[in-house]
Short mmCIF file of C-alpha atoms and ligand atoms in Angstrom, two decimals:
data_model
loop_
_atom_site.label_atom_id
_atom_site.label_comp_id
_atom_site.label_asym_id
_atom_site.label_seq_id
_atom_site.Cartn_x
_atom_site.Cartn_y
_atom_site.Cartn_z
CA MET A 164 63.01 -140.43 -159.69
CA ASP A 165 59.54 -139.27 -158.45
CA ILE A 166 59.97 -136.84 -155.64
CA PHE A 167 56.10 -137.06 -154.53
CA PRO A 168 55.35 -140.67 -155.28
CA GLU A 169 52.24 -140.91 -153.17
CA ALA A 170 50.72 -137.96 -154.92
CA THR A 171 50.43 -139.42 -158.43
CA ASN A 172 47.73 -142.08 -157.69
CA ALA A 173 45.73 -140.10 -155.28
CA GLU A 174 44.76 -137.43 -157.69
CA GLU A 175 41.33 -137.26 -159.07
CA THR A 176 39.44 -135.50 -162.10
CA LEU A 177 35.82 -135.05 -163.34
CA ASP A 178 36.92 -136.70 -166.63
CA PRO A 179 35.58 -140.17 -167.23
CA PRO A 180 37.86 -143.17 -167.02
CA ASP A 181 36.92 -144.35 -170.38
CA TRP A 182 35.89 -141.65 -172.96
CA ALA A 183 34.44 -144.43 -175.33
CA ASP A 184 31.71 -145.14 -172.79
CA VAL A 185 30.85 -141.41 -172.72
CA GLY A 186 30.66 -141.36 -176.50
CA GLU A 187 28.01 -144.24 -176.56
CA LEU A 188 25.88 -142.48 -173.71
CA SER A 189 26.37 -139.06 -175.43
CA HIS A 190 25.01 -140.55 -178.78
CA ARG A 191 22.03 -141.82 -177.09
CA ILE A 192 21.30 -138.65 -175.45
CA LEU A 193 21.52 -136.87 -178.76
CA ASP A 194 19.34 -139.32 -180.54
CA GLU A 195 16.59 -139.10 -177.89
CA ALA A 196 16.89 -135.41 -177.71
CA ILE A 197 16.19 -135.20 -181.68
CA ALA A 198 13.26 -137.57 -181.34
CA TYR A 199 11.94 -135.35 -178.49
CA LEU A 200 11.76 -132.21 -180.68
CA GLU A 201 10.59 -134.29 -183.65
CA ASP A 202 7.66 -135.62 -181.70
CA VAL A 203 6.78 -132.44 -179.72
CA ARG A 204 3.58 -131.67 -181.52
CA ASN A 205 2.19 -135.02 -180.51
CA ARG A 206 2.77 -134.64 -176.88
CA PRO A 207 0.56 -132.55 -174.52
CA VAL A 208 1.62 -128.84 -174.12
CA TRP A 209 1.83 -129.33 -170.42
CA CYS A 210 1.05 -132.15 -167.94
CA GLU A 211 0.81 -132.17 -164.15
CA MET A 212 3.68 -134.28 -162.35
CA PRO A 213 2.56 -137.29 -160.62
CA ALA A 214 3.33 -137.59 -156.91
CA GLU A 215 6.32 -139.92 -157.34
CA VAL A 216 7.90 -137.46 -159.63
CA ARG A 217 7.49 -134.63 -157.16
CA ALA A 218 8.69 -136.90 -154.43
CA PHE A 219 11.86 -137.61 -156.63
CA PHE A 220 13.09 -134.00 -156.16
CA GLY A 221 13.10 -134.35 -152.47
CA ALA A 222 16.15 -136.78 -152.62
CA PRO A 223 18.97 -135.77 -150.37
CA LEU A 224 22.40 -134.57 -151.40
CA PRO A 225 24.20 -137.60 -153.30
CA ARG A 226 27.19 -138.71 -151.53
CA SER A 227 28.19 -141.85 -153.57
CA PRO A 228 28.71 -141.94 -157.24
CA ALA A 229 26.21 -143.28 -159.76
CA PRO A 230 26.85 -144.44 -163.46
CA ALA A 231 26.29 -141.34 -165.73
CA ALA A 232 23.68 -143.58 -167.74
CA ASP A 233 21.74 -143.93 -164.51
CA VAL A 234 21.80 -140.19 -164.08
CA TYR A 235 20.57 -139.64 -167.57
CA ASP A 236 17.70 -142.15 -166.96
CA ASP A 237 16.70 -140.18 -163.81
CA VAL A 238 16.45 -137.05 -166.12
CA ALA A 239 14.66 -138.94 -169.10
CA ARG A 240 12.10 -140.20 -166.53
CA ASN A 241 11.44 -137.41 -164.14
CA VAL A 242 12.49 -134.08 -166.13
CA MET A 243 11.90 -134.47 -169.88
CA PRO A 244 8.19 -135.48 -169.78
CA TYR A 245 7.36 -132.46 -167.54
CA PRO A 246 8.40 -129.37 -169.35
CA MET A 247 7.06 -125.81 -169.19
CA GLY A 248 5.99 -126.45 -172.62
CA ASN A 249 7.01 -123.32 -174.48
CA ILE A 250 8.74 -125.50 -177.24
CA HIS A 251 5.34 -126.83 -178.14
CA PRO A 252 3.41 -125.34 -181.33
CA ARG A 253 0.38 -124.43 -179.05
CA PHE A 254 2.26 -122.78 -176.12
CA TRP A 255 1.08 -119.12 -176.08
CA SER A 256 1.29 -118.19 -172.28
CA TRP A 257 3.05 -114.94 -170.99
CA TYR A 258 5.87 -114.18 -173.52
CA MET A 259 8.74 -116.34 -174.30
CA GLY A 260 10.53 -117.97 -177.42
CA SER A 261 10.25 -121.56 -178.39
CA SER A 262 14.17 -122.41 -178.56
CA ASN A 263 15.80 -124.31 -181.44
CA PHE A 264 17.95 -127.10 -181.94
CA THR A 265 21.01 -125.55 -183.33
CA GLY A 266 20.83 -122.94 -180.60
CA ALA A 267 20.90 -126.00 -178.18
CA LEU A 268 23.92 -127.34 -179.93
CA GLY A 269 25.58 -123.95 -179.43
CA ASP A 270 24.78 -124.14 -175.56
CA PHE A 271 26.35 -127.48 -175.49
CA LEU A 272 29.61 -126.35 -177.45
CA ALA A 273 29.81 -123.28 -175.29
CA ALA A 274 29.84 -125.45 -172.20
CA ILE A 275 32.26 -127.85 -173.74
CA GLN A 276 34.69 -125.12 -174.52
CA GLY A 277 33.85 -123.53 -171.23
CA SER A 278 35.20 -119.95 -171.89
CA ASN A 279 34.34 -117.24 -169.72
CA LEU A 280 33.23 -114.11 -171.48
CA GLY A 281 34.16 -111.73 -168.58
CA GLY A 282 36.47 -111.00 -171.70
CA GLY A 283 40.07 -111.52 -172.63
CA ASN A 284 41.87 -112.32 -175.78
CA HIS A 285 40.14 -115.47 -177.36
CA ALA A 286 37.83 -116.23 -180.09
CA ALA A 287 34.61 -116.55 -178.01
CA ALA A 288 34.92 -112.86 -176.89
CA LEU A 289 35.36 -111.91 -180.41
CA MET A 290 32.18 -113.63 -181.08
CA ASP A 291 30.41 -111.95 -178.20
CA SER A 292 31.21 -108.57 -179.63
CA GLN A 293 30.21 -109.66 -183.15
CA VAL A 294 26.72 -110.83 -181.90
CA VAL A 295 26.47 -107.37 -180.11
CA ASN A 296 27.26 -105.68 -183.44
CA TRP A 297 24.73 -107.83 -185.44
CA MET A 298 21.96 -106.65 -182.63
CA LYS A 299 23.12 -103.10 -183.33
CA GLU A 300 22.70 -103.43 -187.12
CA MET A 301 19.32 -105.12 -186.78
CA VAL A 302 17.92 -102.14 -184.75
CA GLY A 303 19.58 -99.54 -186.85
CA PHE A 304 22.07 -98.37 -184.15
CA PRO A 305 25.33 -96.85 -185.17
CA VAL A 306 28.65 -98.86 -185.17
CA SER A 307 29.89 -96.66 -182.55
CA ALA A 308 27.28 -97.81 -179.93
CA SER A 309 28.00 -100.30 -177.45
CA GLY A 310 26.35 -103.26 -175.99
CA THR A 311 26.24 -106.34 -173.87
CA LEU A 312 24.74 -109.81 -173.65
CA VAL A 313 22.83 -110.33 -170.47
CA SER A 314 20.67 -113.00 -168.91
CA GLY A 315 17.20 -111.55 -170.35
CA GLY A 316 15.33 -108.30 -170.95
CA SER A 317 15.06 -107.55 -167.17
CA MET A 318 18.81 -107.15 -166.83
CA ALA A 319 18.95 -105.43 -170.28
CA ASN A 320 16.53 -102.72 -168.98
CA ILE A 321 18.55 -102.51 -165.75
CA ILE A 322 21.60 -101.64 -167.77
CA GLY A 323 19.96 -99.15 -169.64
CA LEU A 324 18.11 -97.64 -166.72
CA THR A 325 21.47 -97.47 -164.69
CA VAL A 326 23.45 -95.54 -167.60
CA ALA A 327 20.44 -93.19 -167.61
CA ARG A 328 20.71 -92.62 -163.90
CA ASN A 329 24.30 -92.03 -163.94
CA VAL A 330 24.26 -89.84 -167.05
CA LYS A 331 21.34 -87.75 -165.51
CA ALA A 332 22.11 -87.55 -161.73
CA GLY A 333 23.92 -84.20 -161.68
CA VAL A 334 26.62 -85.63 -159.46
CA ASP A 335 29.10 -88.54 -159.59
CA VAL A 336 26.79 -91.13 -158.30
CA ARG A 337 29.22 -94.02 -158.45
CA GLU A 338 31.13 -92.06 -155.88
CA ARG A 339 28.72 -90.32 -153.96
CA GLY A 340 25.48 -92.26 -154.27
CA VAL A 341 21.91 -91.34 -154.87
CA GLY A 342 21.80 -89.34 -151.52
CA ALA A 343 24.11 -86.75 -153.03
CA MET A 344 21.96 -86.07 -156.19
CA PRO A 345 20.73 -82.49 -156.13
CA LYS A 346 17.14 -83.28 -157.08
CA PRO A 347 15.34 -86.58 -157.22
CA LEU A 348 15.17 -88.11 -160.61
CA ARG A 349 12.00 -89.07 -162.54
CA TYR A 350 11.45 -91.72 -165.06
CA TYR A 351 8.45 -91.98 -167.10
CA ALA A 352 6.59 -94.96 -168.86
CA SER A 353 3.10 -96.05 -169.69
CA ASP A 354 0.85 -97.63 -167.23
CA GLN A 355 1.52 -100.79 -169.34
CA VAL A 356 5.29 -100.79 -168.58
CA HIS A 357 6.68 -104.14 -167.63
CA SER A 358 7.15 -104.96 -163.83
CA CYS A 359 11.13 -105.33 -164.36
CA HIS A 360 11.31 -101.55 -164.55
CA ARG A 361 9.86 -101.17 -161.04
CA LYS A 362 12.51 -103.69 -159.75
CA ALA A 363 15.07 -101.51 -161.67
CA VAL A 364 14.24 -98.25 -160.17
CA GLU A 365 13.88 -99.80 -156.59
CA ALA A 366 17.32 -101.50 -156.98
CA LEU A 367 18.79 -98.33 -158.44
CA GLY A 368 17.88 -96.51 -155.15
CA LEU A 369 15.36 -94.27 -156.84
CA GLY A 370 12.24 -95.78 -155.39
CA ASN A 371 9.28 -97.17 -157.17
CA GLN A 372 7.62 -93.44 -156.96
CA ALA A 373 10.45 -92.36 -159.26
CA LEU A 374 8.87 -94.27 -162.05
CA ARG A 375 5.62 -92.23 -163.08
CA ARG A 376 3.15 -94.43 -164.92
CA ILE A 377 1.42 -92.33 -167.76
CA GLN A 378 -1.96 -93.05 -168.90
CA THR A 379 -2.47 -94.76 -172.08
CA ASP A 380 -4.82 -94.11 -175.14
CA ALA A 381 -7.32 -96.45 -176.52
CA GLY A 382 -4.57 -98.39 -178.34
CA LEU A 383 -2.95 -98.88 -174.82
CA ARG A 384 0.07 -96.59 -176.03
CA ILE A 385 1.68 -93.92 -173.79
CA ASP A 386 -0.45 -90.67 -174.08
CA ILE A 387 1.95 -88.14 -175.21
CA ALA A 388 0.19 -85.18 -174.02
CA ALA A 389 -0.15 -86.60 -170.57
CA LEU A 390 3.41 -87.47 -170.46
CA LYS A 391 4.29 -83.76 -171.27
CA ALA A 392 2.02 -82.49 -168.58
CA ALA A 393 3.71 -85.02 -166.14
CA ILE A 394 7.06 -83.68 -166.85
CA ALA A 395 6.02 -80.25 -166.51
CA GLU A 396 4.46 -80.81 -163.13
CA ASP A 397 7.52 -82.70 -161.92
CA ARG A 398 9.94 -79.75 -162.93
CA GLU A 399 7.56 -77.49 -161.11
CA ALA A 400 7.59 -79.50 -158.09
CA GLY A 401 11.53 -79.85 -157.90
CA PHE A 402 12.10 -83.16 -159.53
CA ARG A 403 14.59 -83.92 -162.29
CA PRO A 404 12.71 -85.55 -165.20
CA ALA A 405 15.63 -88.00 -166.21
CA CYS A 406 14.34 -90.82 -168.61
CA VAL A 407 11.43 -91.81 -170.91
CA ILE A 408 10.90 -95.25 -171.25
CA GLY A 409 9.15 -96.42 -174.58
CA THR A 410 7.88 -99.84 -174.91
CA ALA A 411 7.94 -101.37 -178.40
CA GLY A 412 5.44 -104.24 -177.73
CA THR A 413 3.68 -104.07 -174.15
CA VAL A 414 3.65 -107.52 -172.49
CA ASN A 415 -0.29 -107.17 -171.77
CA THR A 416 -1.51 -106.31 -175.34
CA GLY A 417 1.58 -105.93 -177.57
CA ALA A 418 0.86 -102.09 -177.88
CA VAL A 419 3.82 -100.18 -179.43
CA ASP A 420 4.23 -96.64 -178.00
CA ASP A 421 4.90 -93.91 -180.64
CA LEU A 422 8.70 -94.13 -180.55
CA GLN A 423 9.09 -91.10 -182.90
CA ALA A 424 7.11 -88.88 -180.56
CA LEU A 425 8.99 -90.18 -177.66
CA ALA A 426 12.17 -89.29 -179.26
CA SER A 427 11.06 -85.84 -180.10
CA VAL A 428 9.98 -85.37 -176.21
CA ALA A 429 13.15 -86.82 -174.88
CA ALA A 430 15.24 -84.16 -177.28
CA GLU A 431 12.99 -81.43 -176.21
CA GLU A 432 12.86 -82.15 -172.52
CA ASP A 433 16.65 -83.37 -172.30
CA LEU A 434 15.58 -86.86 -171.14
CA TRP A 435 17.32 -90.28 -171.66
CA PHE A 436 15.41 -92.34 -174.21
CA HIS A 437 15.17 -95.85 -173.29
CA VAL A 438 13.25 -98.31 -175.36
CA ASP A 439 12.19 -101.55 -173.81
CA GLY A 440 12.02 -103.80 -176.89
CA CYS A 441 12.15 -107.08 -175.31
CA ILE A 442 9.12 -107.94 -177.38
CA GLY A 443 9.17 -105.71 -180.41
CA ALA A 444 12.76 -104.37 -181.10
CA LEU A 445 13.26 -107.10 -183.45
CA ILE A 446 10.36 -106.18 -185.48
CA ALA A 447 12.86 -103.78 -186.97
CA ILE A 448 13.94 -107.05 -189.18
CA ALA A 449 10.50 -108.03 -190.23
CA PRO A 450 10.03 -106.78 -193.69
CA LYS A 451 6.02 -106.40 -193.47
CA ASN A 452 5.82 -104.78 -190.18
CA ARG A 453 9.03 -102.99 -189.39
CA SER A 454 7.31 -99.42 -189.79
CA LEU A 455 5.61 -100.27 -186.36
CA VAL A 456 9.01 -99.60 -184.63
CA ALA A 457 10.16 -96.69 -186.45
CA GLY A 458 12.04 -94.50 -184.15
CA ILE A 459 13.64 -97.14 -182.24
CA GLU A 460 17.04 -96.23 -183.77
CA GLN A 461 16.74 -92.78 -181.98
CA ALA A 462 16.99 -94.40 -178.55
CA ASP A 463 19.79 -93.67 -176.27
CA SER A 464 19.47 -97.26 -175.00
CA ILE A 465 17.49 -100.31 -176.13
CA ALA A 466 16.66 -103.67 -174.20
CA LEU A 467 16.00 -106.47 -176.46
CA ASP A 468 15.57 -110.30 -175.86
CA PRO A 469 17.04 -113.05 -178.21
CA HIS A 470 15.38 -115.64 -176.18
CA LYS A 471 12.12 -114.46 -177.25
CA TRP A 472 11.69 -113.60 -180.95
CA LEU A 473 15.18 -115.09 -181.91
CA HIS A 474 14.12 -118.20 -180.11
CA ALA A 475 17.54 -118.63 -178.41
CA PRO A 476 17.40 -121.17 -175.68
CA PHE A 477 17.26 -119.43 -172.31
CA GLU A 478 18.98 -117.22 -171.36
CA ALA A 479 19.91 -114.43 -173.61
CA GLY A 480 19.07 -110.87 -173.37
CA CYS A 481 20.83 -107.76 -174.90
CA ALA A 482 21.31 -104.11 -173.73
CA LEU A 483 22.51 -101.69 -176.30
CA VAL A 484 23.76 -98.12 -175.45
CA ARG A 485 24.22 -95.38 -178.30
CA ASP A 486 27.10 -93.72 -176.46
CA ALA A 487 29.77 -96.40 -175.56
CA SER A 488 31.63 -94.18 -173.20
CA GLN A 489 28.53 -93.23 -171.10
CA HIS A 490 27.85 -97.23 -171.12
CA ARG A 491 31.59 -97.90 -169.98
CA ASN A 492 31.65 -95.19 -167.70
CA THR A 493 28.74 -96.74 -165.67
CA PHE A 494 30.13 -100.02 -164.97
CA ALA A 495 34.06 -100.27 -165.70
CA VAL A 496 36.07 -100.94 -162.56
CA THR A 497 39.75 -102.33 -163.06
CA PRO A 498 40.85 -104.08 -159.82
CA GLU A 499 44.47 -104.94 -159.64
CA TYR A 500 43.83 -108.67 -160.46
CA LEU A 501 42.11 -107.75 -163.68
CA GLU A 502 44.54 -105.42 -165.19
CA SER A 503 45.20 -105.87 -168.98
CA THR A 504 48.44 -106.78 -170.44
CA PRO A 505 49.89 -105.62 -173.87
CA ARG A 506 49.90 -109.30 -175.31
CA GLY A 507 48.56 -112.51 -174.56
CA LEU A 508 45.24 -113.68 -172.83
CA ALA A 509 44.49 -110.54 -170.92
CA SER A 510 45.11 -108.21 -173.79
CA GLY A 511 41.99 -106.14 -175.25
CA GLU A 512 38.95 -105.14 -173.57
CA TRP A 513 37.08 -106.57 -170.58
CA LEU A 514 33.61 -107.31 -171.41
CA HIS A 515 32.48 -107.27 -167.96
CA ASP A 516 33.11 -103.54 -168.01
CA TYR A 517 29.60 -103.21 -169.62
CA GLY A 518 27.41 -104.57 -166.93
CA LEU A 519 27.13 -106.12 -163.51
CA GLN A 520 28.42 -109.70 -163.95
CA THR A 521 32.15 -110.64 -163.86
CA SER A 522 32.00 -114.13 -164.97
CA ARG A 523 29.98 -114.34 -168.03
CA GLY A 524 28.62 -117.20 -170.14
CA PHE A 525 29.19 -117.89 -173.79
CA ARG A 526 25.76 -116.84 -174.71
CA ALA A 527 26.62 -115.38 -178.11
CA LEU A 528 27.39 -118.97 -179.53
CA LYS A 529 23.87 -120.15 -179.70
CA ILE A 530 22.54 -116.89 -181.13
CA TRP A 531 25.48 -116.78 -183.77
CA MET A 532 25.00 -120.34 -184.77
CA ALA A 533 21.24 -120.04 -185.38
CA LEU A 534 21.77 -116.66 -187.15
CA LYS A 535 24.35 -118.07 -189.40
CA GLU A 536 22.28 -121.28 -190.32
CA HIS A 537 19.04 -119.58 -191.10
CA GLY A 538 20.11 -115.90 -191.95
CA VAL A 539 18.55 -112.84 -190.36
CA GLU A 540 15.88 -112.52 -193.09
CA LYS A 541 14.25 -115.76 -192.14
CA PHE A 542 13.93 -114.52 -188.49
CA GLY A 543 12.31 -111.41 -189.97
CA ARG A 544 9.91 -113.61 -191.76
CA LEU A 545 9.13 -115.82 -188.73
CA ILE A 546 8.21 -112.51 -186.99
CA ASP A 547 5.87 -111.36 -189.67
CA GLN A 548 4.43 -115.00 -189.76
CA ASN A 549 3.61 -114.83 -185.95
CA ILE A 550 1.95 -111.45 -186.49
CA ALA A 551 -0.11 -112.62 -189.48
CA GLN A 552 -1.11 -115.66 -187.20
CA ALA A 553 -2.32 -113.19 -184.56
CA ARG A 554 -4.34 -111.33 -187.03
CA HIS A 555 -5.85 -114.67 -188.12
CA LEU A 556 -6.95 -115.49 -184.59
CA THR A 557 -8.38 -111.90 -184.25
CA ARG A 558 -10.50 -112.49 -187.20
CA LEU A 559 -11.69 -115.95 -185.98
CA ILE A 560 -12.57 -114.14 -182.75
CA GLU A 561 -14.51 -111.42 -184.42
CA ALA A 562 -16.30 -113.79 -186.53
CA GLU A 563 -17.55 -115.81 -183.49
CA PRO A 564 -20.34 -114.31 -181.54
CA VAL A 565 -19.61 -116.05 -178.38
CA LEU A 566 -15.97 -114.60 -178.32
CA GLU A 567 -15.07 -110.85 -177.60
CA LEU A 568 -11.87 -109.25 -178.53
CA MET A 569 -10.70 -107.21 -175.36
CA ALA A 570 -7.90 -105.14 -176.82
CA PRO A 571 -6.69 -104.09 -180.38
CA SER A 572 -4.27 -106.70 -181.76
CA THR A 573 -1.13 -104.79 -182.93
CA ILE A 574 1.39 -107.39 -183.08
CA ASN A 575 1.27 -111.00 -181.99
CA ILE A 576 -0.63 -110.61 -178.71
CA VAL A 577 -4.39 -111.31 -178.69
CA CYS A 578 -6.48 -110.54 -175.60
CA PHE A 579 -10.02 -111.98 -175.66
CA ARG A 580 -12.44 -113.91 -173.79
CA HIS A 581 -15.48 -116.03 -173.95
CA ARG A 582 -18.92 -114.29 -173.31
CA LEU A 583 -21.30 -115.57 -170.70
CA ASP A 584 -24.72 -113.80 -171.12
CA GLY A 585 -25.70 -111.45 -168.26
CA ALA A 586 -22.80 -112.73 -166.08
CA SER A 587 -20.93 -110.29 -163.90
CA GLU A 588 -17.32 -109.47 -164.32
CA GLU A 589 -16.53 -111.82 -161.47
CA ARG A 590 -18.25 -114.78 -162.92
CA LEU A 591 -16.65 -114.18 -166.27
CA LYS A 592 -13.50 -114.32 -164.80
CA ALA A 593 -14.21 -117.60 -163.18
CA PHE A 594 -15.80 -119.01 -166.42
CA ASN A 595 -12.65 -117.89 -168.61
CA THR A 596 -10.16 -119.09 -165.95
CA GLU A 597 -11.81 -122.54 -165.97
CA ILE A 598 -11.62 -122.68 -169.76
CA MET A 599 -7.76 -121.69 -169.60
CA LEU A 600 -7.07 -124.27 -166.95
CA ARG A 601 -8.90 -127.16 -168.74
CA LEU A 602 -7.01 -126.35 -171.96
CA GLN A 603 -3.71 -126.71 -169.90
CA GLU A 604 -4.92 -129.78 -168.19
CA GLU A 605 -6.07 -131.45 -171.21
CA GLY A 606 -2.80 -130.70 -172.73
CA THR A 607 -4.36 -128.88 -175.69
CA ALA A 608 -2.94 -125.23 -175.40
CA ALA A 609 -1.11 -123.11 -172.90
CA LEU A 610 -2.71 -119.38 -172.82
CA SER A 611 -2.44 -117.01 -169.78
CA ASP A 612 -4.69 -114.32 -168.53
CA THR A 613 -4.53 -110.72 -167.72
CA ARG A 614 -6.44 -107.50 -167.12
CA VAL A 615 -6.95 -104.98 -169.88
CA GLN A 616 -8.53 -101.69 -168.65
CA GLY A 617 -9.74 -103.48 -165.51
CA ARG A 618 -11.32 -106.43 -167.22
CA HIS A 619 -10.11 -110.00 -166.94
CA CYS A 620 -9.17 -111.71 -170.33
CA LEU A 621 -7.30 -114.57 -171.85
CA ARG A 622 -4.11 -113.81 -173.68
CA VAL A 623 -2.53 -115.61 -176.57
CA ALA A 624 1.12 -114.49 -177.20
CA ILE A 625 2.42 -116.27 -180.37
CA ALA A 626 6.28 -116.08 -180.16
CA ASN A 627 6.55 -119.51 -181.59
CA HIS A 628 8.10 -120.63 -184.82
CA ARG A 629 6.21 -124.06 -184.62
CA THR A 630 2.71 -122.57 -184.48
CA ARG A 631 0.53 -122.92 -187.52
CA ARG A 632 -2.80 -121.27 -188.28
CA SER A 633 -4.69 -124.70 -187.87
CA ASP A 634 -3.34 -124.63 -184.15
CA LEU A 635 -5.17 -121.38 -183.72
CA ASP A 636 -8.36 -122.90 -185.46
CA LEU A 637 -8.07 -125.82 -182.99
CA LEU A 638 -7.98 -123.36 -180.01
CA VAL A 639 -11.05 -121.61 -181.12
CA THR A 640 -12.97 -124.84 -181.57
CA GLU A 641 -11.68 -126.37 -178.24
CA MET A 642 -12.55 -123.03 -176.51
CA LEU A 643 -16.12 -123.17 -177.84
CA ARG A 644 -16.48 -126.79 -176.65
CA LEU A 645 -15.35 -126.19 -173.20
CA GLY A 646 -17.40 -123.13 -173.06
CA ARG A 647 -20.52 -125.19 -173.57
CA GLU A 648 -19.47 -128.02 -171.12
CA ILE A 649 -18.61 -125.55 -168.43
CA GLU A 650 -21.60 -123.45 -168.95
CA ALA A 651 -23.85 -126.56 -168.81
CA ALA A 652 -22.00 -127.71 -165.55
CA ILE A 653 -22.34 -124.45 -163.60
CA PRO A 654 -25.35 -123.29 -161.71
CA VAL A 655 -26.82 -119.97 -163.15
C1 LIG B 61 9.68 -110.50 -171.30
C2 LIG B 61 9.71 -109.00 -171.08
C3 LIG B 61 10.71 -108.27 -170.28
C4 LIG B 61 11.59 -109.16 -169.33
O1 LIG B 61 12.51 -109.99 -169.98
P1 LIG B 61 13.14 -111.17 -169.43
O2 LIG B 61 13.72 -111.75 -170.51
O3 LIG B 61 11.87 -112.13 -169.03
O4 LIG B 61 13.91 -110.92 -168.28
C5 LIG B 61 10.63 -106.85 -170.14
N1 LIG B 61 9.80 -106.17 -170.80
C6 LIG B 61 8.90 -106.58 -171.68
C7 LIG B 61 8.13 -105.62 -172.45
C8 LIG B 61 8.91 -108.13 -171.69
O5 LIG B 61 7.98 -108.59 -172.60
#
């Protein structure tokens, strides 16, 4: 006899009443997803959303149910046609990867299995550690090093800079806080350093002024003599120089700091050596260009970004730390409800002991599946291919009198602008911005802009496995056409 008869019928679940229906819809979604990628080249890179699409996102919290097929139709109509555009072959804005289908399947399966990568004794946890080991191997780190998959490069940098702070604090900073440090710490990076490092030193309680921006040379790499002078000056003034951040591929121009020289300075000055390799760490796997990042293997910590040059679907970053115990000692905490057991699900190491998150997604699967499918060598060749494409664009710019290269192109980033005879810097900026916006609005190409040595320019960053040289040829042709049209339309 059922002791609780009324409970049986009242219980609900999120599972569908009929799995066969779900199968039909899922197959349709999959077919349309494949068609979406197959056709990506024929669609505009980006397109502005019409008013009714914007209004769609103002709808209130749904209170009553809707068929899953209708829910998908809403997405198909209002979301899928208006992407950021970074999967398109002519998307070169800022710096991001272009995703990949196998990785997307990995994300799907990770969500289906639903495992939490806080740790524990299960297959996803082993795979998470395996992917970290593969990352170590790619950059030449020792097997004894540790690492963790995080949301992206910003978080990966925070992990490295936090370990650096705790190791160099001169006090038990976990217990006593930054206020107890005998001397204020100083970190050093070039004036091209990514903005996430500012957020990091602020969040670490060190303050923005603790991050000294060192001038760069003509190649926009950190000036080693200026770095040494700054360290000496700070020691003299009572600070504790703690960490030097080398950038392997700056976000502005792709400059690669002299990592070997920085490793030597760090060793001489007893500094932590962190490498922001969000863009360039993986050049270490590219056969034609790997010498550019020589010295990266000497770092104490490295931040890298599988959602950039490994094209993992967002999000996937990775922090690596040479000394695993320093890494673990920075973050490990074992509350009574997370103690390990000798056997069973809670045996083994907790992965959340290597970072700030407790629950963690199964990011490893999308990286693992794409690496297994293509092999690391293909990813290396794709990196070389993007660098060769950037050189191709650089040559087109150099050969075209109305275009002007604005920074040396070292890797896959090209900074340039359209000339305008006799125009002020201000007018040049307005003119080039107009070209950039028309390229976006016409759906031809997405570029972004920046300032290099105080001068505004357009910027093409090719971290894209779909780009072909002919796309770059088209960019130049279209820029010249737009330049003529805009120039004719503006009063002199
Ligand atoms: C992209 C980037 C970052 C930040 O990485 P996210 O993955 O966007 O968080 C940090 N440093 C450099 C040099 C970058 O290019």
